[in-house]
Amino acid sequence: MAAGSTSAALLAIITNPAQAAAVPEDTEELKHHLKEGKGFVNPWDSYIERGGWEIGRKMAWRYLSGKANKPDTTPPTVPVHKPKFLPSRDTTALRATWLGHACFYVEFPGGFRVLFDPVFTQRCSPLSWLGPSRYTEMPCQIDEIPFIDAVVISHNHYDHLSHPTIMKIKELYPNVHFFVPLRNKEWFTKCGIHNVTELDWWESRDMKLSAQGINTDSGKASISKSGSVDSVNTSRAGSEDIHAVFGCLPCQHTSARTGFDKSHTLWASWSVESGGKKVWFGGDTGYRSVPELDKGVDDYDPKFRFPHCPAFKQIGQLRGPFDLGLIPIGAYDPRYIMSPMHANPYDSVNIFMDTRCKQALGIHWGTWVLTEEEVLEPPQILKKALAWKGISEEGVFDVCDIGESREYAEPATP
């Protein structure tokens, strides 16, 4: 199927939800907004602020002192397969395809299609010739994805927001709608993209895709110079509208595109509901801040009482349960440096339980070397963390190969 057919096919209408979603009692206090109005903060005891330069110095010293581990990326590592996307919108099950790192493509029952944190470049960097390079191949190109109705961005770090990728999506899918956290819209506008909705934590929007008044018999999409739809093949039985609800939700992280704009824009997790199924996308997040401990010491030992982020339990109580969680499990070592903003698998399982996800897949691993853990360690530790919590059923919180799709018709036993 030609790329862009979906974008032209259905007209998107963004509105406030007909019924207000539940929010915490203190939401209006906007504790995550800096008082001078110049950015955002993680408003919990579970977060310890460390500047980008401080983190860089600590990591550099580890390498210079010989303490750092250099992960082995020699193949084979994570298997990569060519994705098999559904050729039409006629979908009865929730279907999720991992495209590497935090990028997932989700096909909802009823036809809605969402792409999360797409990065289709060799490096996650502002430079094409410097920065972390993929040790696993991209499973496909953007133009091989048949339908993209919405793109969800968790925050503006380069491994989650890629300028070349966004511009390619704009070219191929001119009517796609972007959902971004607060103060990220300006970046898109400067890129010439105006189909953008930015939201603060706990805000929601309805999105309706309507084929009303569109010629659905045409075999080819046609877009006028003004951007309006002339004719289109919807590749979808019937002409009913498709509805989705997007919720911008908290997570514990930061943002930056340079060394001088840390936390100027908001970071977020997201919920998306369509076709009777609901997905929670964790994006990139920490759970608790752990100090430097002796090697081999378990920071979950009961003798330690490190605060954990309360937002995830609020998400579960107020917006859950979720049919599927896409939860980060990688980029966590060294723990004392990374824990405020990156979850390790033990944190991930706690997040899974707090958010009341019925099933989950691990994200944020298997693509770039960003930290010091071995590249195949996250799924190995995830199994231990699940056993630690007494979760023994297969497929409840799992990982998959890059390019692999998983279907969720009925929830597994949690």
Short mmCIF file of C-alpha atoms in Angstrom, two decimals:
data_model
loop_
_atom_site.label_atom_id
_atom_site.label_comp_id
_atom_site.label_asym_id
_atom_site.label_seq_id
_atom_site.Cartn_x
_atom_site.Cartn_y
_atom_site.Cartn_z
CA MET A 1 0.00 0.00 0.00
CA ALA A 2 1.32 3.44 -0.88
CA ALA A 3 2.46 5.56 2.01
CA GLY A 4 0.28 8.53 2.74
CA SER A 5 -3.00 6.87 1.76
CA THR A 6 -4.16 6.89 5.33
CA SER A 7 -3.20 10.47 6.02
CA ALA A 8 -5.27 11.68 3.11
CA ALA A 9 -8.05 9.22 3.71
CA LEU A 10 -9.69 10.41 6.89
CA LEU A 11 -10.18 13.92 8.18
CA ALA A 12 -9.06 14.44 11.79
CA ILE A 13 -11.14 16.47 14.23
CA ILE A 14 -9.63 17.20 17.65
CA THR A 15 -11.98 18.15 20.50
CA ASN A 16 -12.16 18.16 24.28
CA PRO A 17 -13.57 14.90 25.67
CA ALA A 18 -17.34 14.84 26.09
CA GLN A 19 -16.79 13.62 29.64
CA ALA A 20 -13.93 14.96 31.76
CA ALA A 21 -11.43 12.30 32.80
CA ALA A 22 -10.52 11.81 36.44
CA VAL A 23 -7.56 13.84 37.72
CA PRO A 24 -5.71 14.08 41.07
CA GLU A 25 -7.10 16.58 43.56
CA ASP A 26 -4.00 18.80 43.39
CA THR A 27 -3.80 18.96 39.58
CA GLU A 28 -4.63 22.67 39.43
CA GLU A 29 -1.63 23.48 41.62
CA LEU A 30 0.65 22.65 38.67
CA LYS A 31 3.46 21.55 40.96
CA HIS A 32 5.50 20.41 37.95
CA HIS A 33 5.60 23.96 36.51
CA LEU A 34 8.51 26.14 37.57
CA LYS A 35 7.14 29.23 39.27
CA GLU A 36 8.96 31.67 37.01
CA GLY A 37 7.31 29.98 34.05
CA LYS A 38 10.51 28.92 32.29
CA GLY A 39 10.17 25.18 32.40
CA PHE A 40 9.19 22.13 34.37
CA VAL A 41 10.30 19.96 37.25
CA ASN A 42 9.64 16.50 38.68
CA PRO A 43 7.69 17.44 41.84
CA TRP A 44 8.39 14.29 43.87
CA ASP A 45 10.88 13.15 46.51
CA SER A 46 11.65 10.23 44.19
CA TYR A 47 13.60 12.53 41.87
CA ILE A 48 17.06 13.98 42.46
CA GLU A 49 18.03 16.74 40.05
CA ARG A 50 21.32 16.27 38.22
CA GLY A 51 22.36 18.63 35.45
CA GLY A 52 23.41 17.38 32.05
CA TRP A 53 26.96 18.61 32.55
CA GLU A 54 27.15 16.82 35.91
CA ILE A 55 25.97 13.56 34.37
CA GLY A 56 28.45 13.99 31.52
CA ARG A 57 31.33 14.56 33.95
CA LYS A 58 30.42 11.51 36.01
CA MET A 59 30.17 9.28 32.94
CA ALA A 60 33.42 10.66 31.50
CA TRP A 61 35.24 10.02 34.78
CA ARG A 62 34.03 6.42 34.80
CA TYR A 63 35.54 5.88 31.36
CA LEU A 64 38.77 7.67 32.15
CA SER A 65 39.18 5.78 35.45
CA GLY A 66 38.46 2.41 33.85
CA LYS A 67 35.33 1.82 35.91
CA ALA A 68 32.92 1.99 32.98
CA ASN A 69 31.63 -1.11 31.25
CA LYS A 70 31.65 -1.03 27.46
CA PRO A 71 28.75 -3.21 26.29
CA ASP A 72 29.52 -5.84 23.67
CA THR A 73 27.45 -5.19 20.53
CA THR A 74 28.96 -8.01 18.50
CA PRO A 75 26.16 -9.80 16.59
CA PRO A 76 23.98 -11.62 17.23
CA THR A 77 22.14 -9.39 19.68
CA VAL A 78 18.42 -8.67 19.29
CA PRO A 79 16.83 -10.43 16.28
CA VAL A 80 15.40 -8.10 13.65
CA HIS A 81 12.51 -9.10 11.38
CA LYS A 82 10.69 -7.40 8.54
CA PRO A 83 7.39 -6.19 10.05
CA LYS A 84 4.13 -7.56 8.70
CA PHE A 85 1.68 -4.70 8.97
CA LEU A 86 -2.01 -5.31 8.42
CA PRO A 87 -3.02 -4.34 4.85
CA SER A 88 -6.35 -2.81 5.86
CA ARG A 89 -8.11 -1.15 8.77
CA ASP A 90 -10.30 -4.20 9.40
CA THR A 91 -8.87 -5.14 12.79
CA THR A 92 -10.52 -7.02 15.63
CA ALA A 93 -7.57 -7.37 18.02
CA LEU A 94 -5.11 -4.91 19.54
CA ARG A 95 -1.80 -5.33 17.72
CA ALA A 96 1.60 -3.85 18.63
CA THR A 97 4.81 -3.93 16.57
CA TRP A 98 8.19 -3.00 18.03
CA LEU A 99 10.29 -0.93 15.62
CA GLY A 100 13.28 -0.52 17.94
CA HIS A 101 14.09 1.44 21.12
CA ALA A 102 10.91 3.27 22.23
CA CYS A 103 9.19 3.18 18.82
CA PHE A 104 6.03 1.10 18.66
CA TYR A 105 3.35 0.96 16.00
CA VAL A 106 -0.05 0.10 17.44
CA GLU A 107 -3.05 -1.07 15.42
CA PHE A 108 -6.28 -0.68 17.38
CA PRO A 109 -9.50 -2.64 16.80
CA GLY A 110 -11.73 -0.64 14.49
CA GLY A 111 -8.88 0.78 12.42
CA PHE A 112 -7.03 3.48 14.39
CA ARG A 113 -3.23 3.50 13.91
CA VAL A 114 -0.65 5.21 16.16
CA LEU A 115 3.13 5.54 15.94
CA PHE A 116 4.97 6.20 19.22
CA ASP A 117 8.34 8.03 19.45
CA PRO A 118 9.52 7.26 15.89
CA VAL A 119 13.25 7.54 15.20
CA PHE A 120 14.18 6.18 11.76
CA THR A 121 17.81 7.30 11.62
CA GLN A 122 21.11 5.51 12.12
CA ARG A 123 22.13 7.78 14.98
CA CYS A 124 20.12 9.34 17.81
CA SER A 125 21.97 12.62 17.72
CA PRO A 126 21.74 16.17 16.38
CA LEU A 127 24.56 15.16 14.02
CA SER A 128 24.40 12.51 11.29
CA TRP A 129 28.08 11.65 11.72
CA LEU A 130 28.49 11.62 15.51
CA GLY A 131 26.58 10.14 18.41
CA PRO A 132 25.18 6.72 19.34
CA SER A 133 24.84 4.50 16.27
CA ARG A 134 22.45 1.58 15.94
CA TYR A 135 23.81 -1.87 16.69
CA THR A 136 20.58 -3.41 15.37
CA GLU A 137 19.17 -2.56 11.97
CA MET A 138 16.01 -0.59 11.33
CA PRO A 139 13.33 -3.18 10.60
CA CYS A 140 11.65 -1.06 7.92
CA GLN A 141 11.40 2.42 6.46
CA ILE A 142 8.61 4.90 7.20
CA ASP A 143 7.09 4.55 3.75
CA GLU A 144 6.48 0.85 4.40
CA ILE A 145 3.95 1.64 7.13
CA PRO A 146 0.53 1.62 5.44
CA PHE A 147 -1.45 3.77 7.89
CA ILE A 148 -0.42 6.46 10.38
CA ASP A 149 -3.25 8.47 11.92
CA ALA A 150 -1.39 9.94 14.88
CA VAL A 151 2.18 10.25 16.14
CA VAL A 152 2.76 10.46 19.89
CA ILE A 153 5.94 12.04 21.26
CA SER A 154 6.97 11.51 24.89
CA HIS A 155 9.70 14.19 25.05
CA ASN A 156 12.34 15.90 22.95
CA HIS A 157 15.51 13.85 23.59
CA TYR A 158 17.11 12.72 20.33
CA ASP A 159 16.38 9.04 20.86
CA HIS A 160 12.65 9.91 20.98
CA LEU A 161 12.26 12.96 18.72
CA SER A 162 14.12 12.88 15.40
CA HIS A 163 13.95 15.85 13.04
CA PRO A 164 14.71 13.84 9.85
CA THR A 165 12.07 11.28 10.84
CA ILE A 166 9.40 13.87 11.60
CA MET A 167 10.04 15.65 8.31
CA LYS A 168 9.75 12.36 6.41
CA ILE A 169 6.45 11.60 8.12
CA LYS A 170 5.24 15.10 7.23
CA GLU A 171 6.15 14.45 3.59
CA LEU A 172 4.54 11.02 3.34
CA TYR A 173 1.55 11.48 5.67
CA PRO A 174 0.62 15.18 5.39
CA ASN A 175 -2.61 14.85 7.40
CA VAL A 176 -1.17 12.87 10.32
CA HIS A 177 -1.76 14.49 13.72
CA PHE A 178 0.99 14.87 16.32
CA PHE A 179 0.40 14.76 20.08
CA VAL A 180 3.18 16.30 22.18
CA PRO A 181 3.75 17.44 25.79
CA LEU A 182 3.47 21.12 26.70
CA ARG A 183 5.75 23.64 24.94
CA ASN A 184 6.89 21.17 22.28
CA LYS A 185 4.46 22.52 19.67
CA GLU A 186 6.74 25.43 18.82
CA TRP A 187 9.44 23.03 17.59
CA PHE A 188 6.93 21.43 15.19
CA THR A 189 5.61 24.79 14.01
CA LYS A 190 9.15 25.88 13.15
CA CYS A 191 9.40 22.68 11.08
CA GLY A 192 6.30 23.74 9.13
CA ILE A 193 4.03 21.25 10.89
CA HIS A 194 0.71 22.59 12.19
CA ASN A 195 -1.32 19.41 12.82
CA VAL A 196 -0.14 19.40 16.44
CA THR A 197 -1.89 19.21 19.79
CA GLU A 198 0.19 19.91 22.89
CA LEU A 199 -1.08 18.90 26.31
CA ASP A 200 -0.17 19.24 29.96
CA TRP A 201 -0.21 16.32 32.39
CA TRP A 202 -3.71 14.95 33.02
CA GLU A 203 -5.21 16.72 29.98
CA SER A 204 -7.08 14.71 27.34
CA ARG A 205 -8.35 15.16 23.80
CA ASP A 206 -10.72 13.24 21.56
CA MET A 207 -9.69 12.57 17.98
CA LYS A 208 -12.27 11.65 15.37
CA LEU A 209 -11.33 10.41 11.92
CA SER A 210 -14.23 10.99 9.58
CA ALA A 211 -14.71 9.69 6.04
CA GLN A 212 -17.93 11.66 5.65
CA GLY A 213 -18.20 13.35 2.28
CA ILE A 214 -15.09 11.66 0.91
CA ASN A 215 -15.13 9.52 -2.20
CA THR A 216 -14.17 6.10 -0.87
CA ASP A 217 -14.28 4.40 -4.27
CA SER A 218 -11.17 6.05 -5.62
CA GLY A 219 -8.14 3.81 -5.80
CA LYS A 220 -5.65 6.59 -5.16
CA ALA A 221 -5.33 9.38 -2.66
CA SER A 222 -5.19 12.87 -4.09
CA ILE A 223 -4.24 15.96 -2.08
CA SER A 224 -4.73 19.49 -3.40
CA LYS A 225 -2.00 22.11 -3.01
CA SER A 226 -3.98 23.62 -0.16
CA GLY A 227 -3.77 20.31 1.68
CA SER A 228 -7.45 19.42 1.41
CA VAL A 229 -8.53 15.92 0.49
CA ASP A 230 -9.87 15.52 -3.04
CA SER A 231 -10.46 11.77 -3.13
CA VAL A 232 -9.17 8.74 -1.32
CA ASN A 233 -9.29 5.02 -0.86
CA THR A 234 -9.88 4.47 2.85
CA SER A 235 -9.10 0.72 2.60
CA ARG A 236 -11.71 0.24 5.26
CA ALA A 237 -15.10 -1.42 5.21
CA GLY A 238 -17.99 0.94 5.86
CA SER A 239 -17.88 4.68 6.47
CA GLU A 240 -18.21 4.92 10.25
CA ASP A 241 -16.08 7.45 12.08
CA ILE A 242 -13.07 6.22 14.05
CA HIS A 243 -12.65 7.63 17.55
CA ALA A 244 -9.62 7.75 19.85
CA VAL A 245 -8.92 9.43 23.18
CA PHE A 246 -5.43 10.69 24.01
CA GLY A 247 -4.35 11.37 27.58
CA CYS A 248 -1.14 13.17 28.52
CA LEU A 249 0.09 11.71 31.80
CA PRO A 250 3.06 12.18 34.15
CA CYS A 251 6.37 10.38 34.17
CA GLN A 252 9.71 11.06 35.87
CA HIS A 253 12.21 12.35 33.34
CA THR A 254 13.71 15.49 31.77
CA SER A 255 13.99 17.16 28.37
CA ALA A 256 16.64 18.96 26.29
CA ARG A 257 17.80 19.45 22.71
CA THR A 258 20.95 21.39 23.61
CA GLY A 259 23.16 21.94 26.63
CA PHE A 260 21.21 25.06 27.52
CA ASP A 261 17.50 24.14 27.42
CA LYS A 262 17.15 21.40 30.03
CA SER A 263 13.53 20.95 31.15
CA HIS A 264 12.26 23.90 29.13
CA THR A 265 9.67 21.59 27.53
CA LEU A 266 7.54 18.98 29.25
CA TRP A 267 8.00 15.20 29.19
CA ALA A 268 5.09 12.76 29.52
CA SER A 269 3.70 9.28 29.35
CA TRP A 270 0.53 8.79 27.31
CA SER A 271 -2.68 6.81 27.21
CA VAL A 272 -4.47 6.07 23.94
CA GLU A 273 -7.88 4.43 23.79
CA SER A 274 -9.70 3.31 20.66
CA GLY A 275 -11.85 0.40 19.58
CA GLY A 276 -12.49 -0.64 23.17
CA LYS A 277 -8.76 -1.09 23.92
CA LYS A 278 -6.50 1.15 25.98
CA VAL A 279 -2.69 1.43 25.78
CA TRP A 280 -0.31 3.15 28.19
CA PHE A 281 2.98 4.33 26.69
CA GLY A 282 5.66 4.97 29.31
CA GLY A 283 8.05 6.71 26.91
CA ASP A 284 11.09 7.24 29.10
CA THR A 285 10.95 7.39 32.87
CA GLY A 286 12.58 6.76 36.20
CA TYR A 287 10.82 5.42 39.29
CA ARG A 288 13.12 6.22 42.21
CA SER A 289 16.53 7.80 42.83
CA VAL A 290 19.21 5.47 44.18
CA PRO A 291 22.54 6.71 45.61
CA GLU A 292 25.88 5.08 44.86
CA LEU A 293 26.02 1.73 46.64
CA ASP A 294 28.64 -0.99 46.83
CA LYS A 295 28.69 -3.30 43.83
CA GLY A 296 26.15 -6.10 44.15
CA VAL A 297 24.02 -4.38 46.81
CA ASP A 298 20.28 -4.75 46.16
CA ASP A 299 18.71 -1.28 46.36
CA TYR A 300 15.31 -2.94 46.85
CA ASP A 301 16.51 -4.55 50.09
CA PRO A 302 13.92 -3.68 52.79
CA LYS A 303 16.61 -1.87 54.77
CA PHE A 304 16.51 0.86 52.11
CA ARG A 305 13.54 3.21 51.93
CA PHE A 306 14.11 5.18 48.76
CA PRO A 307 10.95 7.09 47.76
CA HIS A 308 9.25 6.02 44.54
CA CYS A 309 7.26 8.15 42.14
CA PRO A 310 3.58 8.28 43.20
CA ALA A 311 2.32 9.34 39.77
CA PHE A 312 2.16 5.80 38.40
CA LYS A 313 -0.24 4.62 41.07
CA GLN A 314 -2.37 7.69 40.36
CA ILE A 315 -2.37 6.81 36.66
CA GLY A 316 -3.51 3.28 37.45
CA GLN A 317 -6.20 4.38 39.86
CA LEU A 318 -7.58 7.25 37.77
CA ARG A 319 -7.03 6.10 34.18
CA GLY A 320 -6.43 2.36 34.34
CA PRO A 321 -6.65 -0.48 33.83
CA PHE A 322 -4.80 -0.66 30.53
CA ASP A 323 -4.93 -3.57 28.09
CA LEU A 324 -1.29 -3.06 27.17
CA GLY A 325 1.61 -1.13 28.68
CA LEU A 326 4.69 -0.18 26.68
CA ILE A 327 7.18 0.19 29.52
CA PRO A 328 10.89 1.14 29.42
CA ILE A 329 13.29 -1.47 30.77
CA GLY A 330 16.74 -0.30 29.61
CA ALA A 331 19.43 2.41 29.87
CA TYR A 332 19.79 2.18 33.65
CA ASP A 333 23.46 1.51 34.48
CA PRO A 334 25.27 2.99 36.40
CA ARG A 335 22.27 2.99 38.68
CA TYR A 336 23.30 5.92 40.90
CA ILE A 337 23.55 8.18 37.84
CA MET A 338 20.62 6.95 35.77
CA SER A 339 17.97 5.93 38.30
CA PRO A 340 16.23 9.34 38.63
CA MET A 341 15.30 9.31 34.94
CA HIS A 342 15.59 5.69 33.72
CA ALA A 343 13.87 2.60 35.14
CA ASN A 344 15.66 -0.68 35.58
CA PRO A 345 13.55 -3.86 35.15
CA TYR A 346 12.72 -4.02 38.87
CA ASP A 347 11.39 -0.48 38.64
CA SER A 348 9.60 -1.42 35.42
CA VAL A 349 7.68 -4.24 37.07
CA ASN A 350 6.61 -1.89 39.85
CA ILE A 351 5.47 0.65 37.24
CA PHE A 352 3.58 -2.15 35.47
CA MET A 353 1.74 -3.02 38.66
CA ASP A 354 1.15 0.60 39.73
CA THR A 355 -0.38 1.58 36.38
CA ARG A 356 -2.63 -1.51 36.36
CA CYS A 357 -1.55 -2.78 32.96
CA LYS A 358 -3.00 -6.19 32.17
CA GLN A 359 -0.07 -7.01 29.89
CA ALA A 360 3.10 -5.20 28.87
CA LEU A 361 6.01 -5.16 26.45
CA GLY A 362 9.47 -3.82 27.25
CA ILE A 363 10.76 -0.80 25.34
CA HIS A 364 13.81 1.50 25.46
CA TRP A 365 16.46 -1.14 24.82
CA GLY A 366 18.01 -3.18 22.03
CA THR A 367 18.90 -0.35 19.63
CA TRP A 368 21.56 2.14 20.80
CA VAL A 369 24.21 1.89 23.51
CA LEU A 370 23.20 4.76 25.81
CA THR A 371 24.47 3.40 29.14
CA GLU A 372 26.70 0.65 30.53
CA GLU A 373 24.55 -2.46 30.98
CA GLU A 374 25.12 -5.28 28.49
CA VAL A 375 22.75 -5.00 25.55
CA LEU A 376 20.89 -8.25 26.30
CA GLU A 377 20.73 -7.73 30.06
CA PRO A 378 17.36 -5.87 30.34
CA PRO A 379 15.14 -8.84 29.34
CA GLN A 380 17.24 -11.19 31.48
CA ILE A 381 16.79 -8.98 34.55
CA LEU A 382 13.10 -8.50 33.69
CA LYS A 383 12.51 -12.24 34.18
CA LYS A 384 14.09 -12.06 37.64
CA ALA A 385 12.04 -8.98 38.52
CA LEU A 386 8.79 -10.69 37.50
CA ALA A 387 9.66 -13.71 39.63
CA TRP A 388 10.47 -11.32 42.51
CA LYS A 389 6.89 -10.07 42.30
CA GLY A 390 5.44 -13.55 41.92
CA ILE A 391 4.44 -13.11 38.28
CA SER A 392 5.12 -16.45 36.63
CA GLU A 393 2.65 -16.48 33.71
CA GLU A 394 4.20 -16.30 30.26
CA GLY A 395 3.44 -13.20 28.24
CA VAL A 396 2.17 -10.99 31.04
CA PHE A 397 5.18 -8.65 30.83
CA ASP A 398 7.31 -9.72 27.90
CA VAL A 399 9.80 -8.57 25.29
CA CYS A 400 9.69 -9.22 21.56
CA ASP A 401 12.08 -9.11 18.62
CA ILE A 402 12.47 -5.91 16.64
CA GLY A 403 9.88 -5.93 13.87
CA GLU A 404 7.78 -8.55 15.66
CA SER A 405 4.06 -8.00 16.24
CA ARG A 406 2.05 -9.18 19.22
CA GLU A 407 -1.75 -9.44 19.26
CA TYR A 408 -3.94 -8.97 22.31
CA ALA A 409 -7.45 -10.27 21.87
CA GLU A 410 -8.01 -11.32 25.46
CA PRO A 411 -5.91 -10.27 28.45
CA ALA A 412 -3.57 -12.72 30.10
CA THR A 413 -4.06 -13.54 33.76
CA PRO A 414 -2.18 -10.81 35.69
#
